[in-house]
Amino acid sequence: MSGSHNIPFLDLVAPHRELKAELTEVFHRALDTAGFIGGPMVEELEKAFAAFCTTSHSAAVSSGTDALRFALMASGVQPGDAVITVPYTFIATTEAISQSGALPEFVDIDERTYNLDPQKLRAYLQTRCAKDSSGKLISRRSGRPVSAVVPVHLYGQCADMDAILDIAKQYGLIVVEDACQAHGAEYFSRKQNRWFKAGSMGRAAAFSFYPGKNLGACGEAGAVTTNDAELAAKVKMLRDHGQARKYYHEIEGYNGRLDAIQCGILHVKLRHLPKWNEQRRERAAEYDRLFAGAGSTIGLPFEPSWSRAVYHLYVVRTGDREGMIAHLAKAGIGAGIHYPVPLHSQNAYRALKYSQGDFPVAERVAGEVVSLPMYPQLTAEQQRRVAEEVLRFARLETPVTLAAGESH
Ligand SMILES: *Cc1c(COP(=O)(O)O)cnc(C)c1O
């Protein structure tokens, strides 16, 4: 197969080629005014992104990791707290928790959606936490007060927020959404009988504009969204050395601003995001169709009726993941693994003293997932070829976990 026929896992060149004139214009505008930090380009993006997320506020920051850290700090998480999240996410989720001074604690994911399992969250709060004499909820595992929960909208699909918000309310927990992969994803609340955008349901939410995300900067970038004006103001202080007025520092903050050029670039790209997300959904539906006959040999993404996912990634499962990736590589097709090792098994978190077997679903899923090429510019012909190779491989393989109980 010649190089020109290769299908990359991700194509970041094509979308930037299409937008080159508009993006260059942003750079000229910044050069002409030397407005590099703060100013109208930042405020315009914040307004537009808040409108996109249907929140009243957004604050542009230097990365998704900073967005999550600032969101946690501004929503009231205190040093010494415990914050609950999933072990099956990118490490930035737990880095942000640690950097806010809190300790991450894990609850396992749902086998079909790969997101926080609300039943397991409830069980954890009921059986692994207890109220102390002052009424504070204390984790038995760490002895720390549990103050927040961070559901991650993985692969571009919202976690089951009705249930999570209910449980959080019952236990007095702050909810901060990790929406870093979910720009524009939607969730249908059965409770409120309407659709919600990712990033509009918790106290605050964090988005990443890392280049490969559904909305990506030409560099590092992120944003916090919230419906709480005070919280937004706090994030804006945290990102700018704790000051709301130059050289008057209310708190000790950080250098976590997003520069004007990146804001201008993101504003240009934001106009294309609804179309790009629609194209991702179409491509996901096309993969679903192409794989429809594969039976139990490959596991497909599951989109509940209450979800409109934006397919940051299209992830399938197979009993022989390394085999499938090697087969695809030989056919000139790129693939990824998101994520091969759950966080509780990472060396970085040995001190948390979790063991293999603590989160069986995350562990099983982490051993079986393969992310296939997924981007708005992916052509029907490319998708047909990807599917052909996946199916060719799958038919050679004996299903392992996915067809458990089946005898041959
Ligand atoms: C990308 C990502 C982040 C971090 O975003 P950065 O902009 O890279 O700091 C956090 N959480 C999740 C789930 C992500 O995918």
CSV table of C-alpha atoms and ligand atoms in Angstrom, one decimal:
chain,number,residue,atom,x,y,z
A,1,MET,CA,0.0,0.0,0.0
A,2,SER,CA,1.5,3.3,-1.0
A,3,GLY,CA,1.9,6.1,1.6
A,4,SER,CA,-0.6,8.3,0.0
A,5,HIS,CA,-3.3,5.7,0.7
A,6,ASN,CA,-2.5,5.6,4.4
A,7,ILE,CA,-5.4,6.6,6.7
A,8,PRO,CA,-4.1,8.5,9.7
A,9,PHE,CA,-5.7,8.2,13.1
A,10,LEU,CA,-6.1,11.9,13.2
A,11,ASP,CA,-5.8,14.6,10.4
A,12,LEU,CA,-5.0,18.0,11.8
A,13,VAL,CA,-3.6,19.4,8.6
A,14,ALA,CA,-6.7,19.4,6.4
A,15,PRO,CA,-8.9,21.6,8.7
A,16,HIS,CA,-6.2,24.2,9.1
A,17,ARG,CA,-5.5,24.3,5.4
A,18,GLU,CA,-9.2,25.1,4.8
A,19,LEU,CA,-9.2,27.9,7.4
A,20,LYS,CA,-5.7,29.3,6.6
A,21,ALA,CA,-6.9,32.8,5.4
A,22,GLU,CA,-9.2,33.3,8.4
A,23,LEU,CA,-6.7,32.1,10.9
A,24,THR,CA,-3.9,34.3,9.5
A,25,GLU,CA,-6.2,37.3,9.7
A,26,VAL,CA,-6.4,36.7,13.5
A,27,PHE,CA,-2.6,36.9,13.7
A,28,HIS,CA,-2.5,40.1,11.7
A,29,ARG,CA,-5.1,41.7,13.9
A,30,ALA,CA,-3.1,40.8,17.0
A,31,LEU,CA,0.1,42.2,15.5
A,32,ASP,CA,-1.5,45.4,14.4
A,33,THR,CA,-2.8,46.2,18.0
A,34,ALA,CA,-0.1,44.3,19.9
A,35,GLY,CA,-3.0,43.0,22.0
A,36,PHE,CA,-1.5,39.7,23.0
A,37,ILE,CA,-2.8,39.3,26.5
A,38,GLY,CA,-6.5,39.9,27.5
A,39,GLY,CA,-8.6,42.4,25.6
A,40,PRO,CA,-11.5,42.1,23.1
A,41,MET,CA,-10.4,38.8,21.4
A,42,VAL,CA,-10.4,37.0,24.8
A,43,GLU,CA,-13.8,38.5,25.8
A,44,GLU,CA,-15.4,37.8,22.4
A,45,LEU,CA,-14.4,34.1,22.6
A,46,GLU,CA,-15.6,33.8,26.2
A,47,LYS,CA,-19.0,35.2,25.2
A,48,ALA,CA,-19.3,33.0,22.1
A,49,PHE,CA,-18.2,29.9,23.9
A,50,ALA,CA,-20.6,30.5,26.8
A,51,ALA,CA,-23.4,30.9,24.3
A,52,PHE,CA,-22.4,27.7,22.6
A,53,CYS,CA,-22.5,25.8,25.9
A,54,THR,CA,-25.7,27.7,27.0
A,55,THR,CA,-24.1,28.9,30.1
A,56,SER,CA,-24.0,32.5,31.4
A,57,HIS,CA,-20.2,32.6,31.7
A,58,SER,CA,-17.0,31.2,30.4
A,59,ALA,CA,-13.4,31.9,31.3
A,60,ALA,CA,-10.6,31.2,28.8
A,61,VAL,CA,-7.5,29.6,30.5
A,62,SER,CA,-4.2,28.1,29.4
A,63,SER,CA,-5.3,24.4,29.2
A,64,GLY,CA,-8.0,21.9,30.0
A,65,THR,CA,-5.9,20.8,33.0
A,66,ASP,CA,-5.9,24.4,34.4
A,67,ALA,CA,-9.6,24.8,33.6
A,68,LEU,CA,-10.4,21.8,35.8
A,69,ARG,CA,-8.0,22.9,38.6
A,70,PHE,CA,-9.5,26.4,38.6
A,71,ALA,CA,-13.1,25.1,38.4
A,72,LEU,CA,-12.5,22.9,41.4
A,73,MET,CA,-10.8,25.6,43.4
A,74,ALA,CA,-13.4,28.2,42.5
A,75,SER,CA,-16.3,25.9,43.3
A,76,GLY,CA,-15.1,25.4,46.9
A,77,VAL,CA,-12.9,22.3,46.9
A,78,GLN,CA,-10.4,22.8,49.8
A,79,PRO,CA,-6.9,21.4,50.3
A,80,GLY,CA,-7.2,18.1,52.2
A,81,ASP,CA,-10.6,17.2,50.7
A,82,ALA,CA,-11.3,14.0,48.8
A,83,VAL,CA,-12.8,14.3,45.3
A,84,ILE,CA,-14.4,11.4,43.5
A,85,THR,CA,-13.8,10.6,39.9
A,86,VAL,CA,-13.3,7.6,37.5
A,87,PRO,CA,-10.1,5.6,37.1
A,88,TYR,CA,-10.8,5.4,33.3
A,89,THR,CA,-9.9,8.9,32.0
A,90,PHE,CA,-6.9,10.9,30.9
A,91,ILE,CA,-4.5,11.6,33.9
A,92,ALA,CA,-5.2,15.4,33.7
A,93,THR,CA,-8.5,14.7,35.5
A,94,THR,CA,-6.7,13.5,38.6
A,95,GLU,CA,-3.8,15.9,38.2
A,96,ALA,CA,-6.2,18.8,38.5
A,97,ILE,CA,-7.7,17.3,41.6
A,98,SER,CA,-4.3,16.8,43.2
A,99,GLN,CA,-3.2,20.3,42.1
A,100,SER,CA,-6.3,21.8,43.8
A,101,GLY,CA,-4.9,20.2,47.1
A,102,ALA,CA,-7.4,17.4,47.1
A,103,LEU,CA,-7.0,13.6,46.9
A,104,PRO,CA,-8.6,11.7,44.1
A,105,GLU,CA,-10.8,8.7,45.0
A,106,PHE,CA,-12.1,6.3,42.3
A,107,VAL,CA,-15.5,4.8,41.5
A,108,ASP,CA,-15.8,2.4,38.6
A,109,ILE,CA,-17.4,3.1,35.2
A,110,ASP,CA,-20.4,1.7,33.4
A,111,GLU,CA,-19.5,-1.2,31.1
A,112,ARG,CA,-21.5,0.2,28.1
A,113,THR,CA,-21.0,3.9,28.2
A,114,TYR,CA,-17.5,3.9,29.8
A,115,ASN,CA,-18.6,6.8,32.0
A,116,LEU,CA,-19.1,7.1,35.8
A,117,ASP,CA,-21.6,4.5,37.0
A,118,PRO,CA,-24.2,6.3,39.2
A,119,GLN,CA,-25.1,3.1,41.0
A,120,LYS,CA,-21.5,2.5,42.0
A,121,LEU,CA,-21.2,6.2,43.1
A,122,ARG,CA,-24.2,5.8,45.3
A,123,ALA,CA,-22.9,2.5,46.7
A,124,TYR,CA,-19.5,4.1,47.4
A,125,LEU,CA,-21.1,7.0,49.3
A,126,GLN,CA,-23.3,4.7,51.3
A,127,THR,CA,-20.9,2.0,52.2
A,128,ARG,CA,-17.4,3.6,52.0
A,129,CYS,CA,-18.1,7.0,53.5
A,130,ALA,CA,-19.8,8.1,56.7
A,131,LYS,CA,-21.0,11.3,58.3
A,132,ASP,CA,-18.8,12.5,61.3
A,133,SER,CA,-20.2,14.2,64.4
A,134,SER,CA,-20.4,17.6,62.6
A,135,GLY,CA,-22.3,16.0,59.7
A,136,LYS,CA,-19.4,16.1,57.3
A,137,LEU,CA,-19.2,13.2,54.8
A,138,ILE,CA,-15.9,11.4,55.5
A,139,SER,CA,-14.2,8.8,53.2
A,140,ARG,CA,-13.3,5.7,55.2
A,141,ARG,CA,-10.5,5.0,52.7
A,142,SER,CA,-8.7,8.3,53.3
A,143,GLY,CA,-10.3,9.8,56.4
A,144,ARG,CA,-10.8,13.0,54.3
A,145,PRO,CA,-14.0,15.0,53.8
A,146,VAL,CA,-15.6,14.2,50.4
A,147,SER,CA,-16.5,17.5,48.8
A,148,ALA,CA,-16.9,17.0,45.1
A,149,VAL,CA,-17.4,14.5,42.2
A,150,VAL,CA,-16.0,14.9,38.7
A,151,PRO,CA,-17.9,13.0,36.0
A,152,VAL,CA,-15.9,12.8,32.8
A,153,HIS,CA,-17.8,12.9,29.5
A,154,LEU,CA,-15.5,10.4,27.9
A,155,TYR,CA,-15.1,10.1,24.1
A,156,GLY,CA,-17.6,13.0,23.6
A,157,GLN,CA,-20.6,11.4,25.4
A,158,CYS,CA,-22.1,12.8,28.5
A,159,ALA,CA,-22.2,10.8,31.7
A,160,ASP,CA,-25.7,10.1,33.1
A,161,MET,CA,-26.1,13.5,34.8
A,162,ASP,CA,-29.6,13.2,36.2
A,163,ALA,CA,-28.6,10.4,38.5
A,164,ILE,CA,-25.2,11.9,39.3
A,165,LEU,CA,-26.7,15.3,40.2
A,166,ASP,CA,-29.4,13.7,42.3
A,167,ILE,CA,-26.8,11.7,44.3
A,168,ALA,CA,-24.5,14.8,44.6
A,169,LYS,CA,-27.4,16.8,46.0
A,170,GLN,CA,-28.4,14.2,48.5
A,171,TYR,CA,-24.8,14.0,49.8
A,172,GLY,CA,-24.0,17.7,49.5
A,173,LEU,CA,-21.3,17.3,46.8
A,174,ILE,CA,-20.1,19.8,44.3
A,175,VAL,CA,-20.3,18.6,40.7
A,176,VAL,CA,-17.6,19.7,38.3
A,177,GLU,CA,-17.9,18.3,34.8
A,178,ASP,CA,-14.8,17.2,32.9
A,179,ALA,CA,-16.1,18.1,29.5
A,180,CYS,CA,-12.6,18.2,27.9
A,181,GLN,CA,-13.7,15.7,25.2
A,182,ALA,CA,-17.3,16.8,24.9
A,183,HIS,CA,-17.7,20.2,23.2
A,184,GLY,CA,-21.3,20.3,22.1
A,185,ALA,CA,-22.3,16.9,23.4
A,186,GLU,CA,-25.9,16.8,24.6
A,187,TYR,CA,-27.7,15.1,27.4
A,188,PHE,CA,-31.5,14.6,27.7
A,189,SER,CA,-32.6,15.1,31.3
A,190,ARG,CA,-35.6,12.9,31.9
A,191,LYS,CA,-36.1,14.8,35.1
A,192,GLN,CA,-36.4,18.2,33.5
A,193,ASN,CA,-37.6,16.9,30.1
A,194,ARG,CA,-35.1,18.8,28.0
A,195,TRP,CA,-31.7,18.6,26.4
A,196,PHE,CA,-28.7,20.1,28.1
A,197,LYS,CA,-25.3,20.9,26.6
A,198,ALA,CA,-22.2,19.4,28.1
A,199,GLY,CA,-20.7,22.0,30.5
A,200,SER,CA,-24.0,23.5,31.6
A,201,MET,CA,-25.1,20.9,34.2
A,202,GLY,CA,-22.6,21.0,37.0
A,203,ARG,CA,-21.5,23.9,39.3
A,204,ALA,CA,-18.8,24.4,36.7
A,205,ALA,CA,-17.2,22.5,33.8
A,206,ALA,CA,-13.7,22.3,32.2
A,207,PHE,CA,-13.0,22.2,28.5
A,208,SER,CA,-9.7,21.5,26.7
A,209,PHE,CA,-8.8,23.1,23.4
A,210,TYR,CA,-5.8,20.9,22.9
A,211,PRO,CA,-5.3,20.7,19.1
A,212,GLY,CA,-6.8,17.2,18.7
A,213,LYS,CA,-10.0,17.9,20.6
A,214,ASN,CA,-13.3,18.6,18.7
A,215,LEU,CA,-12.5,22.3,19.1
A,216,GLY,CA,-8.7,22.7,19.2
A,217,ALA,CA,-6.4,25.8,19.3
A,218,CYS,CA,-3.2,26.1,17.4
A,219,GLY,CA,-1.4,25.4,20.7
A,220,GLU,CA,-2.5,24.9,24.3
A,221,ALA,CA,-5.9,26.3,25.5
A,222,GLY,CA,-8.9,25.6,27.7
A,223,ALA,CA,-12.0,27.1,29.3
A,224,VAL,CA,-14.2,27.0,32.3
A,225,THR,CA,-18.0,27.3,31.9
A,226,THR,CA,-20.5,28.0,34.7
A,227,ASN,CA,-23.8,29.7,35.4
A,228,ASP,CA,-22.4,31.2,38.5
A,229,ALA,CA,-21.1,34.8,38.0
A,230,GLU,CA,-19.1,34.7,41.3
A,231,LEU,CA,-17.5,31.4,40.4
A,232,ALA,CA,-16.5,32.8,36.9
A,233,ALA,CA,-15.0,35.9,38.5
A,234,LYS,CA,-13.0,33.6,40.9
A,235,VAL,CA,-11.6,31.6,38.0
A,236,LYS,CA,-10.6,34.8,36.2
A,237,MET,CA,-8.7,35.9,39.4
A,238,LEU,CA,-7.0,32.5,39.7
A,239,ARG,CA,-5.8,32.5,36.2
A,240,ASP,CA,-4.4,36.1,36.6
A,241,HIS,CA,-2.3,36.0,39.8
A,242,GLY,CA,-5.2,36.4,42.1
A,243,GLN,CA,-6.0,39.9,40.9
A,244,ALA,CA,-9.2,41.5,39.6
A,245,ARG,CA,-7.4,44.8,39.4
A,246,LYS,CA,-3.8,45.1,38.4
A,247,TYR,CA,-1.4,44.7,41.3
A,248,TYR,CA,-4.2,44.3,43.9
A,249,HIS,CA,-4.0,40.6,44.7
A,250,GLU,CA,-7.0,39.2,46.6
A,251,ILE,CA,-5.5,35.7,46.7
A,252,GLU,CA,-2.4,34.0,45.5
A,253,GLY,CA,-3.2,32.8,42.0
A,254,TYR,CA,-1.5,31.4,38.9
A,255,ASN,CA,-0.3,32.4,35.4
A,256,GLY,CA,-3.1,30.5,33.7
A,257,ARG,CA,-4.4,33.0,31.1
A,258,LEU,CA,-5.2,32.2,27.5
A,259,ASP,CA,-3.5,34.6,25.0
A,260,ALA,CA,-5.5,36.7,22.6
A,261,ILE,CA,-4.2,35.0,19.4
A,262,GLN,CA,-5.4,31.6,20.6
A,263,CYS,CA,-8.8,33.1,21.5
A,264,GLY,CA,-9.1,34.6,18.1
A,265,ILE,CA,-8.3,31.3,16.5
A,266,LEU,CA,-10.7,29.4,18.6
A,267,HIS,CA,-13.5,32.0,17.8
A,268,VAL,CA,-13.0,31.4,14.1
A,269,LYS,CA,-13.1,27.6,14.6
A,270,LEU,CA,-16.0,27.7,17.0
A,271,ARG,CA,-18.2,28.8,14.0
A,272,HIS,CA,-17.4,25.5,12.3
A,273,LEU,CA,-17.8,23.3,15.4
A,274,PRO,CA,-21.6,22.5,15.0
A,275,LYS,CA,-20.9,21.3,11.4
A,276,TRP,CA,-17.8,19.4,12.4
A,277,ASN,CA,-19.7,17.7,15.3
A,278,GLU,CA,-22.5,16.8,12.9
A,279,GLN,CA,-19.9,15.3,10.5
A,280,ARG,CA,-18.4,13.2,13.4
A,281,ARG,CA,-21.9,11.9,14.2
A,282,GLU,CA,-22.5,11.0,10.6
A,283,ARG,CA,-19.2,9.2,10.5
A,284,ALA,CA,-20.0,7.3,13.7
A,285,ALA,CA,-23.3,6.3,12.3
A,286,GLU,CA,-21.6,5.1,9.1
A,287,TYR,CA,-19.1,2.9,11.2
A,288,ASP,CA,-22.1,1.5,13.1
A,289,ARG,CA,-23.7,0.5,9.8
A,290,LEU,CA,-20.5,-1.0,8.4
A,291,PHE,CA,-20.0,-3.0,11.5
A,292,ALA,CA,-23.6,-4.1,12.0
A,293,GLY,CA,-22.9,-7.6,10.8
A,294,ALA,CA,-19.9,-8.2,13.0
A,295,GLY,CA,-22.0,-9.7,15.8
A,296,SER,CA,-20.2,-10.1,19.1
A,297,THR,CA,-16.7,-10.2,17.5
A,298,ILE,CA,-16.3,-6.4,18.0
A,299,GLY,CA,-17.9,-4.2,20.6
A,300,LEU,CA,-19.4,-1.0,19.3
A,301,PRO,CA,-19.9,2.4,21.0
A,302,PHE,CA,-23.2,2.5,22.9
A,303,GLU,CA,-25.2,5.8,22.7
A,304,PRO,CA,-28.2,5.7,25.1
A,305,SER,CA,-31.4,7.4,23.9
A,306,TRP,CA,-30.7,10.3,26.4
A,307,SER,CA,-27.4,11.0,24.7
A,308,ARG,CA,-26.3,12.9,21.6
A,309,ALA,CA,-22.5,12.2,21.6
A,310,VAL,CA,-20.0,14.2,19.5
A,311,TYR,CA,-17.6,11.3,19.0
A,312,HIS,CA,-14.3,12.9,20.0
A,313,LEU,CA,-13.3,9.3,19.6
A,314,TYR,CA,-14.9,6.2,17.9
A,315,VAL,CA,-13.9,3.4,20.2
A,316,VAL,CA,-14.5,-0.3,19.5
A,317,ARG,CA,-13.6,-3.4,21.7
A,318,THR,CA,-11.8,-6.5,20.7
A,319,GLY,CA,-10.4,-9.6,22.5
A,320,ASP,CA,-7.1,-9.2,20.8
A,321,ARG,CA,-6.4,-5.5,20.8
A,322,GLU,CA,-2.6,-5.6,20.0
A,323,GLY,CA,-3.4,-8.0,17.1
A,324,MET,CA,-6.0,-5.6,15.7
A,325,ILE,CA,-3.8,-2.6,15.9
A,326,ALA,CA,-0.9,-4.5,14.2
A,327,HIS,CA,-3.3,-5.7,11.5
A,328,LEU,CA,-4.5,-2.1,10.9
A,329,ALA,CA,-0.9,-0.7,10.9
A,330,LYS,CA,0.0,-3.2,8.2
A,331,ALA,CA,-2.9,-2.0,6.1
A,332,GLY,CA,-1.7,1.6,6.6
A,333,ILE,CA,-4.4,2.5,9.0
A,334,GLY,CA,-3.7,4.5,12.2
A,335,ALA,CA,-5.4,3.6,15.5
A,336,GLY,CA,-5.1,4.6,19.1
A,337,ILE,CA,-5.7,3.3,22.7
A,338,HIS,CA,-7.6,5.5,25.0
A,339,TYR,CA,-6.5,4.4,27.6
A,340,PRO,CA,-4.3,1.3,28.1
A,341,VAL,CA,-3.8,1.6,31.8
A,342,PRO,CA,-6.5,2.8,34.3
A,343,LEU,CA,-5.3,5.5,36.6
A,344,HIS,CA,-5.4,3.3,39.8
A,345,SER,CA,-2.8,1.0,38.2
A,346,GLN,CA,-0.4,3.8,37.0
A,347,ASN,CA,2.9,4.2,38.7
A,348,ALA,CA,2.2,7.8,39.4
A,349,TYR,CA,-0.6,6.7,41.8
A,350,ARG,CA,1.1,3.9,43.6
A,351,ALA,CA,0.8,6.0,46.8
A,352,LEU,CA,-3.0,5.8,46.6
A,353,LYS,CA,-2.6,2.1,47.4
A,354,TYR,CA,-5.3,0.7,45.0
A,355,SER,CA,-4.9,-2.9,43.8
A,356,GLN,CA,-5.5,-4.8,40.6
A,357,GLY,CA,-9.1,-5.9,40.7
A,358,ASP,CA,-10.4,-2.8,42.5
A,359,PHE,CA,-12.1,-1.5,39.4
A,360,PRO,CA,-12.9,-4.6,37.2
A,361,VAL,CA,-14.8,-2.7,34.5
A,362,ALA,CA,-12.2,-0.1,33.9
A,363,GLU,CA,-9.5,-2.8,33.9
A,364,ARG,CA,-11.4,-5.0,31.4
A,365,VAL,CA,-12.2,-2.1,29.1
A,366,ALA,CA,-8.7,-0.7,29.2
A,367,GLY,CA,-7.4,-4.1,27.8
A,368,GLU,CA,-9.8,-4.2,24.9
A,369,VAL,CA,-10.3,-0.7,23.4
A,370,VAL,CA,-9.2,0.5,20.1
A,371,SER,CA,-9.8,4.0,18.8
A,372,LEU,CA,-10.4,4.1,15.0
A,373,PRO,CA,-9.8,7.1,12.7
A,374,MET,CA,-12.4,9.7,13.5
A,375,TYR,CA,-12.5,13.3,12.2
A,376,PRO,CA,-14.8,15.5,10.1
A,377,GLN,CA,-12.7,15.2,7.0
A,378,LEU,CA,-12.7,11.3,7.0
A,379,THR,CA,-14.1,10.2,3.7
A,380,ALA,CA,-16.6,7.5,3.0
A,381,GLU,CA,-14.0,5.6,1.1
A,382,GLN,CA,-11.5,5.8,4.0
A,383,GLN,CA,-14.2,4.5,6.4
A,384,ARG,CA,-15.1,1.6,4.1
A,385,ARG,CA,-11.4,0.6,4.1
A,386,VAL,CA,-11.0,0.9,7.8
A,387,ALA,CA,-14.2,-1.2,8.4
A,388,GLU,CA,-13.0,-3.8,5.8
A,389,GLU,CA,-9.7,-4.3,7.6
A,390,VAL,CA,-11.3,-4.4,11.1
A,391,LEU,CA,-13.8,-7.0,9.9
A,392,ARG,CA,-11.2,-9.0,8.1
A,393,PHE,CA,-9.2,-9.1,11.3
A,394,ALA,CA,-12.2,-9.8,13.5
A,395,ARG,CA,-13.3,-12.8,11.5
A,396,LEU,CA,-9.9,-14.4,12.0
A,397,GLU,CA,-10.1,-13.9,15.7
A,398,THR,CA,-11.9,-15.9,18.4
A,399,PRO,CA,-13.9,-13.5,20.5
A,400,VAL,CA,-12.7,-13.4,24.1
A,401,THR,CA,-14.4,-11.4,26.8
A,402,LEU,CA,-17.1,-9.9,24.6
A,403,ALA,CA,-18.6,-13.3,23.9
A,404,ALA,CA,-18.0,-14.7,27.4
A,405,GLY,CA,-20.0,-17.9,27.9
A,406,GLU,CA,-20.2,-18.7,24.3
A,407,SER,CA,-18.8,-22.2,23.4
A,408,HIS,CA,-17.1,-23.2,20.2
B,1,LIG,C1,-7.5,16.6,27.1
B,1,LIG,C2,-8.1,16.2,28.4
B,1,LIG,C3,-7.8,17.0,29.6
B,1,LIG,C4,-6.7,18.0,29.7
B,1,LIG,O1,-6.7,19.0,28.8
B,1,LIG,P1,-5.3,19.8,28.4
B,1,LIG,O2,-5.8,20.9,27.6
B,1,LIG,O3,-4.5,18.8,27.6
B,1,LIG,O4,-4.7,20.2,29.6
B,1,LIG,C5,-8.5,16.7,30.7
B,1,LIG,N1,-9.4,15.7,30.8
B,1,LIG,C6,-9.7,14.9,29.7
B,1,LIG,C7,-10.7,13.9,29.8
B,1,LIG,C8,-9.0,15.2,28.5
B,1,LIG,O5,-9.3,14.4,27.4
